[in-house]
Coordinates of C-alpha atoms in Angstrom, one line a residue:
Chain A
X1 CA -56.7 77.1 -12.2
X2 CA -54.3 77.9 -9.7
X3 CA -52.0 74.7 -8.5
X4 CA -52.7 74.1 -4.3
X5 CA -50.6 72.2 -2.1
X6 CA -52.5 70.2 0.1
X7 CA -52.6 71.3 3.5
X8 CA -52.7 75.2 2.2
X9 CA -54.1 76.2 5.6
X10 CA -51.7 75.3 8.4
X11 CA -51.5 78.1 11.4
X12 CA -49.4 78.7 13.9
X13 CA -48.0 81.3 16.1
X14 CA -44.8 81.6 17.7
X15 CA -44.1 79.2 20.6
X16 CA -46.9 76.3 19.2
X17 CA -45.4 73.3 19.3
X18 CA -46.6 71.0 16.2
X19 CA -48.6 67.9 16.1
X20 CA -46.8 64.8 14.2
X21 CA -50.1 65.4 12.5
X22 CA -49.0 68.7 11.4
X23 CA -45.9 67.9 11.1
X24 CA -47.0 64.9 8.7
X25 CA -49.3 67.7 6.5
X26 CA -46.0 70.0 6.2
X27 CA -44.2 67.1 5.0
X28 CA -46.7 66.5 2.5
X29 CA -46.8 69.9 1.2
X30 CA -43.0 69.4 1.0
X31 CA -43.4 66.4 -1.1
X32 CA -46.5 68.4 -3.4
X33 CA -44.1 71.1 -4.2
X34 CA -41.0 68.7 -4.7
X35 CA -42.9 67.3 -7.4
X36 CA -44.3 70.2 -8.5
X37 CA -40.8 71.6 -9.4
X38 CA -38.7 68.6 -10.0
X39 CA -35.4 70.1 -8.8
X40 CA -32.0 68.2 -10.5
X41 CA -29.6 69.0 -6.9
X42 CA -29.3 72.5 -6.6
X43 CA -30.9 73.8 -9.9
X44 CA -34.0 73.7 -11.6
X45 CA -34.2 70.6 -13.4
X46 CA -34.1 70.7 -17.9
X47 CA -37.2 71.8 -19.1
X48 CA -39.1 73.2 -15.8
X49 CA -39.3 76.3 -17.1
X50 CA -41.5 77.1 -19.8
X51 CA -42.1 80.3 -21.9
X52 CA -45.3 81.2 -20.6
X53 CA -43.6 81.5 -17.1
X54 CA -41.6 83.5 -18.2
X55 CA -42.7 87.3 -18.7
X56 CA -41.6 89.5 -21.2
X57 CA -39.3 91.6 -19.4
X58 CA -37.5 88.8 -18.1
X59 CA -36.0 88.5 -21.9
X60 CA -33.6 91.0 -22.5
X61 CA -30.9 91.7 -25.6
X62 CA -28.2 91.3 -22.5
X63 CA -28.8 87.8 -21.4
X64 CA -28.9 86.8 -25.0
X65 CA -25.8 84.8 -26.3
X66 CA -25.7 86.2 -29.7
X67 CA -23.0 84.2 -30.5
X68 CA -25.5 81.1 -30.7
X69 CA -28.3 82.3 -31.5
X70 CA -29.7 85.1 -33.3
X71 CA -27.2 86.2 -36.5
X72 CA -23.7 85.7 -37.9
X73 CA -22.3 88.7 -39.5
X74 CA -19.4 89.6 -41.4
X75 CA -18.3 92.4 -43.8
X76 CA -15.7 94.3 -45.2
X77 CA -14.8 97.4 -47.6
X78 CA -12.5 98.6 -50.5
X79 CA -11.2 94.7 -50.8
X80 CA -8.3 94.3 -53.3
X81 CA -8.7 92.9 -56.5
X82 CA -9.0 89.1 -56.3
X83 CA -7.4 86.9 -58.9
X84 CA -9.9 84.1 -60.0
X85 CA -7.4 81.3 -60.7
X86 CA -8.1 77.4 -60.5
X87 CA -9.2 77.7 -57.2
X88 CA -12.3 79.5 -55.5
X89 CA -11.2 82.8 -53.4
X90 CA -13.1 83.3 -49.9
X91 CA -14.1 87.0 -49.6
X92 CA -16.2 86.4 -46.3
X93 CA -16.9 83.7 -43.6
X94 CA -19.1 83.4 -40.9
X95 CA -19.2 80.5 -38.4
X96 CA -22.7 78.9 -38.2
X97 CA -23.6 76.7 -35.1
X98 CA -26.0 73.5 -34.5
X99 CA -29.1 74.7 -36.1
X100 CA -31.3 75.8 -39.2
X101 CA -29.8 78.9 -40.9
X102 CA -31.5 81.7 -43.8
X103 CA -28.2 82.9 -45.6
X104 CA -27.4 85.7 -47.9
X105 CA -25.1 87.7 -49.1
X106 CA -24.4 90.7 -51.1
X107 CA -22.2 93.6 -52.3
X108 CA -20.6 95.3 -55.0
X109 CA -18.2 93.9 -57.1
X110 CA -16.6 95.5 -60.3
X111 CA -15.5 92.8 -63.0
X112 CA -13.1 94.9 -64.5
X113 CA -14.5 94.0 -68.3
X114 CA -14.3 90.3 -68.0
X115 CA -17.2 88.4 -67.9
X116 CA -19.5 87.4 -64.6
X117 CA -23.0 85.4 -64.4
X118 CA -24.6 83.5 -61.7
X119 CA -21.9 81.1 -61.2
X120 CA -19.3 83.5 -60.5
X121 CA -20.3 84.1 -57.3
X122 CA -21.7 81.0 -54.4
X123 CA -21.6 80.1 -50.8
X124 CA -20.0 77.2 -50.2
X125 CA -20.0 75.0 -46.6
X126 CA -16.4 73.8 -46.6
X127 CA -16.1 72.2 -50.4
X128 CA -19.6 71.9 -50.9
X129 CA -22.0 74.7 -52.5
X130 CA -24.7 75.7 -50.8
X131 CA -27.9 75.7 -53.4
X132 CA -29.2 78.9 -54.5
X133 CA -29.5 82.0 -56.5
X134 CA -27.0 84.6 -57.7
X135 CA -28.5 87.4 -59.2
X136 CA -26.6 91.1 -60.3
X137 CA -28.4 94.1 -61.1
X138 CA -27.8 97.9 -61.9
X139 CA -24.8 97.4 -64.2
X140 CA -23.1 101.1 -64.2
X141 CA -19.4 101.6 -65.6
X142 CA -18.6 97.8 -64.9
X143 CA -19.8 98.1 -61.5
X144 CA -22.5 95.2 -59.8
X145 CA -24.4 94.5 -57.1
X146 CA -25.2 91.6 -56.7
X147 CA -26.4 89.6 -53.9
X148 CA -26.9 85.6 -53.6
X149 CA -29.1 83.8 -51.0
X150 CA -29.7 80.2 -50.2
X151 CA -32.7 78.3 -51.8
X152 CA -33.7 76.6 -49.0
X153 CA -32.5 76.9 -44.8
X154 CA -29.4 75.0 -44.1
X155 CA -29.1 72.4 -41.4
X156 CA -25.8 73.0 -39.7
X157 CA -25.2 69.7 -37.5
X158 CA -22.1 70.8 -36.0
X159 CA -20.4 74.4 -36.1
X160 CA -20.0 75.0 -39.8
X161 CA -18.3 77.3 -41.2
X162 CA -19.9 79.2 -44.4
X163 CA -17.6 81.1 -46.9
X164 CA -19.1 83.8 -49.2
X165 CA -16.9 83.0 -52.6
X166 CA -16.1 83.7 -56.4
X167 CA -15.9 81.1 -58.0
X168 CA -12.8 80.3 -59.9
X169 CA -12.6 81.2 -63.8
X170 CA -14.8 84.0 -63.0
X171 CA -11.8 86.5 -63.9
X172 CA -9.9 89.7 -62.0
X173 CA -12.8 91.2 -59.8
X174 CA -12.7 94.0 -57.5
X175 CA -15.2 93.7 -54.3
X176 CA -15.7 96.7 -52.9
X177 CA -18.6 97.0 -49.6
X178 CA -19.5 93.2 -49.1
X179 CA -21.2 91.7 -46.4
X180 CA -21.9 87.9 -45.1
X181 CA -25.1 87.0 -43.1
X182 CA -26.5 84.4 -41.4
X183 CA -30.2 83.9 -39.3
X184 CA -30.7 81.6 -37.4
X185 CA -34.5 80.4 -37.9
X186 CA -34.7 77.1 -36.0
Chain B
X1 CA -39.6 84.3 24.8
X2 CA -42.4 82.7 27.1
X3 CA -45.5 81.6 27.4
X4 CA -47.3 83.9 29.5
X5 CA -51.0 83.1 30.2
X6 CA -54.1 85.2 29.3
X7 CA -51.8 87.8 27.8
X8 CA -52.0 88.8 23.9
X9 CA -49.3 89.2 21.9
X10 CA -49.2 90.8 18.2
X11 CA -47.3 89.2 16.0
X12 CA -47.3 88.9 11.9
X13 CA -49.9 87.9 10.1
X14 CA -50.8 83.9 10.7
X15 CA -52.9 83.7 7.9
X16 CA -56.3 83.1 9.3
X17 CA -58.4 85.7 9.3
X18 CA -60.5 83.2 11.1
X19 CA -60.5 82.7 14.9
X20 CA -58.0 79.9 15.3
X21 CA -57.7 77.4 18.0
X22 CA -55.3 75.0 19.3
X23 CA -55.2 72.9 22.3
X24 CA -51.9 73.4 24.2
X25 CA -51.1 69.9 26.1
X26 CA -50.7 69.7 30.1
X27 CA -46.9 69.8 31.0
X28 CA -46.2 73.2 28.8
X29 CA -44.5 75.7 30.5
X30 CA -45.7 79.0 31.1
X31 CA -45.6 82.5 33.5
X32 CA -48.5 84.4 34.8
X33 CA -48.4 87.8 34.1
X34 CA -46.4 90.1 35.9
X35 CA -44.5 86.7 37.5
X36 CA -41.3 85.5 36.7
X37 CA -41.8 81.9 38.1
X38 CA -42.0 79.5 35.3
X39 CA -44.4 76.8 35.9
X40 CA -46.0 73.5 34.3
X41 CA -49.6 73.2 33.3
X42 CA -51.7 70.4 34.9
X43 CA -54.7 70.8 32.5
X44 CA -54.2 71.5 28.9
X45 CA -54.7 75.4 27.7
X46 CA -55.9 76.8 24.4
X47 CA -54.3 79.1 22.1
X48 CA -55.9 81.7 19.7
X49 CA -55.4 83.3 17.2
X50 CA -56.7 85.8 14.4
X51 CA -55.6 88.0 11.3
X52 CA -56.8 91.7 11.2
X53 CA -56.1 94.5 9.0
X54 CA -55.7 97.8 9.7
X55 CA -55.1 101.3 7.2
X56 CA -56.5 101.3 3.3
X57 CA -55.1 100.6 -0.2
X58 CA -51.1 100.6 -0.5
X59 CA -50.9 101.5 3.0
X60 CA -53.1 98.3 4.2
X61 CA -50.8 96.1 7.5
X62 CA -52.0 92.7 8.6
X63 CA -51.1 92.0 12.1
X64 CA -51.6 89.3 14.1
X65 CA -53.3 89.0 17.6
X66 CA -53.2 85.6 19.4
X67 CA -53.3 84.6 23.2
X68 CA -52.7 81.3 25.6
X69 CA -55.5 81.3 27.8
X70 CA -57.1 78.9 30.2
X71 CA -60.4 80.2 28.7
X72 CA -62.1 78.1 26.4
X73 CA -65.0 80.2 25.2
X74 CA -64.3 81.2 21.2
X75 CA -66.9 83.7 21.1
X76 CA -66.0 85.5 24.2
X77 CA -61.8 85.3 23.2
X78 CA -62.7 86.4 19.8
X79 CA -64.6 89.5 20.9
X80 CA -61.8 90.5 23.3
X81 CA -59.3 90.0 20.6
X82 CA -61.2 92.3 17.8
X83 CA -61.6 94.8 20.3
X84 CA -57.9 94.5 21.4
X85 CA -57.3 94.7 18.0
X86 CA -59.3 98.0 17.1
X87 CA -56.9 99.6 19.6
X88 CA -53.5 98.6 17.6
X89 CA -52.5 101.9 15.5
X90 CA -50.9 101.8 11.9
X91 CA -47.5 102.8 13.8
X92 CA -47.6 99.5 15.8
X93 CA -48.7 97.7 12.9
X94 CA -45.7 98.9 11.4
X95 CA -43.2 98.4 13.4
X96 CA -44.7 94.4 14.3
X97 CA -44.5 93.5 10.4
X98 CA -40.9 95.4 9.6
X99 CA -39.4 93.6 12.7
X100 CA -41.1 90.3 13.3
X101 CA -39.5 86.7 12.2
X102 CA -40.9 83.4 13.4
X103 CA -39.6 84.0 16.7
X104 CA -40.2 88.0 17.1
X105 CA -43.5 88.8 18.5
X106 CA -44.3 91.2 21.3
X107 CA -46.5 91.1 24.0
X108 CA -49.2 93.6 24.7
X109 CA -50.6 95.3 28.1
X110 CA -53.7 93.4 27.3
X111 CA -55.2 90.6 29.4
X112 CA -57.5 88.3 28.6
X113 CA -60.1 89.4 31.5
X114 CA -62.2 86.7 33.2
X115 CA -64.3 89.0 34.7
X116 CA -66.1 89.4 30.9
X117 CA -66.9 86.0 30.7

């Protein structure tokens, strides 16, 4: 049911002059709709707003801030060769912010001959891995693709960044289309 | 703008499509019509007013009719008014809602008559 202030039905005309009745029952309907809309100083106060006020329309792709919400996306093509030495190599990075996060990643990698399996490829946050699966498939002429997702969302507490990585020992490989992604889901 | 006794004005819409009254004190100022000399009421006054609508669908314009009068008979003001009011065209209607404000309103050649009562 409709909210209504309580004096809904106060008329006047042009050149009425206004009881301090009436002028009590404005201020009263002041009060009703101060509290009604608690307003911070100028601005709508945290929280006023809620989703079913607003309509659809009112959400646009434009007043989105993708940066913070929404995806983190990073890719590139025809990478060099990458030495696997002692030391893990970043192909990709995207910067996650405060917030629950579905990653994955995939691409194409060619091994040249040496060896790869599920642990030469991983997503790390900072020096950490992130738990999940690797998996390659369609083996042709040494070429991969593989692609390797979290197991479970990742709580990012602060902005965090996430590198897409091979692992060291894993050889000389050759990434070729590669891309990073990561949705936000909370 | 002033008060000027017995003679309605058309303003915007009040938002009572009621007959509305209010007593007006004793010591408002007013004018007679047709006279420019401002004067004082002794006895208090009464002032009504009432919402009408006028045109169909989209092109549907609330006015406002409302009058000072020393005439305190509601049924008798209120018949006056709605026939008043059957006499306002869409044009007027118009123009009365594009240009009035709370202080905008325009008086009409209409008189409350006594000699109807």
């Amino acid at each position: 049911m409709a909210a209504s202030i309580p004096y809904p039905s106060i008329v006047f005309v042009p050149l009425d002059i206004l009881t301090a009745e009436e002028l009590n029952q404005l201020q009263a309907n002041t009060v009703y709709l101060a509290n009604l809309f608690p307003l911070a100083a100028a601005s709508i106060a945290d929280g006023a707003i809620t989703n079913t006020k607003l309509g659809s329309a009112a959400v646009k792709t434009g007043n989105i801030d993708w940066t913070t919400l929404g995806a983190q996306y990073a890719s590139a093509d025809h990478g060099s060769d990458i030495n696997i030495g002692t030391t893990d190599t970043t192909m990709l990075s995207v910067t996650v912010t405060p917030g629950k996060w579905a990653i994955f990643a995939g691409g194409s990698l060619n091994a040249n001959g040496a060896a790869i399996g599920d642990s030469s490829i991983a997503l790390k946050n900072g020096t950490s891995y992130l738990a999940g699966s690797t998996r390659f498939f369609n083996n042709q002429n040494q070429i991969w693709w593989l692609e390797v997702s979290t197991s479970a969302v990742f709580t990012a507490t602060s902005n965090t960044k996430i590198d897409f990585v091979a692992q060291k020992g894993a050889g000389t490989l050759s990434m070729s289309y590669r891309s990073l992604i990561a949705l936000r889901v909370g | 703008m002033d008060i000027i006794l017995n003679q309605v004005a058309i303003w915007r819409p009040c938002g009572s499509s009621k007959l509305n009254k209010r007593i007006v004190p004793a010591g408002t100022g007013y004018r007679t019509p047709g006279s420019s000399v401002y004067q004082k009421s002794t006895e208090p006054f009464v002032r009504y007013c009432k919402d009408y609508e006028i045109g169909k669908g989209k092109s549907k314009v609330g006015f406002c009719l409302f009058v000072r009068t020393d005439i305190d008979n509601d049924p008798i003001i209120e018949q006056q008014l709605d026939a008043i009011a059957s006499s306002i065209s869409l044009e007027d209607a118009l123009r009365i809602s594009a240009n009035s404000s709370l202080e905008a309103f325009e008086y009409l050649p209409k008189l409350i008559k006594l000699e109807e009562i």
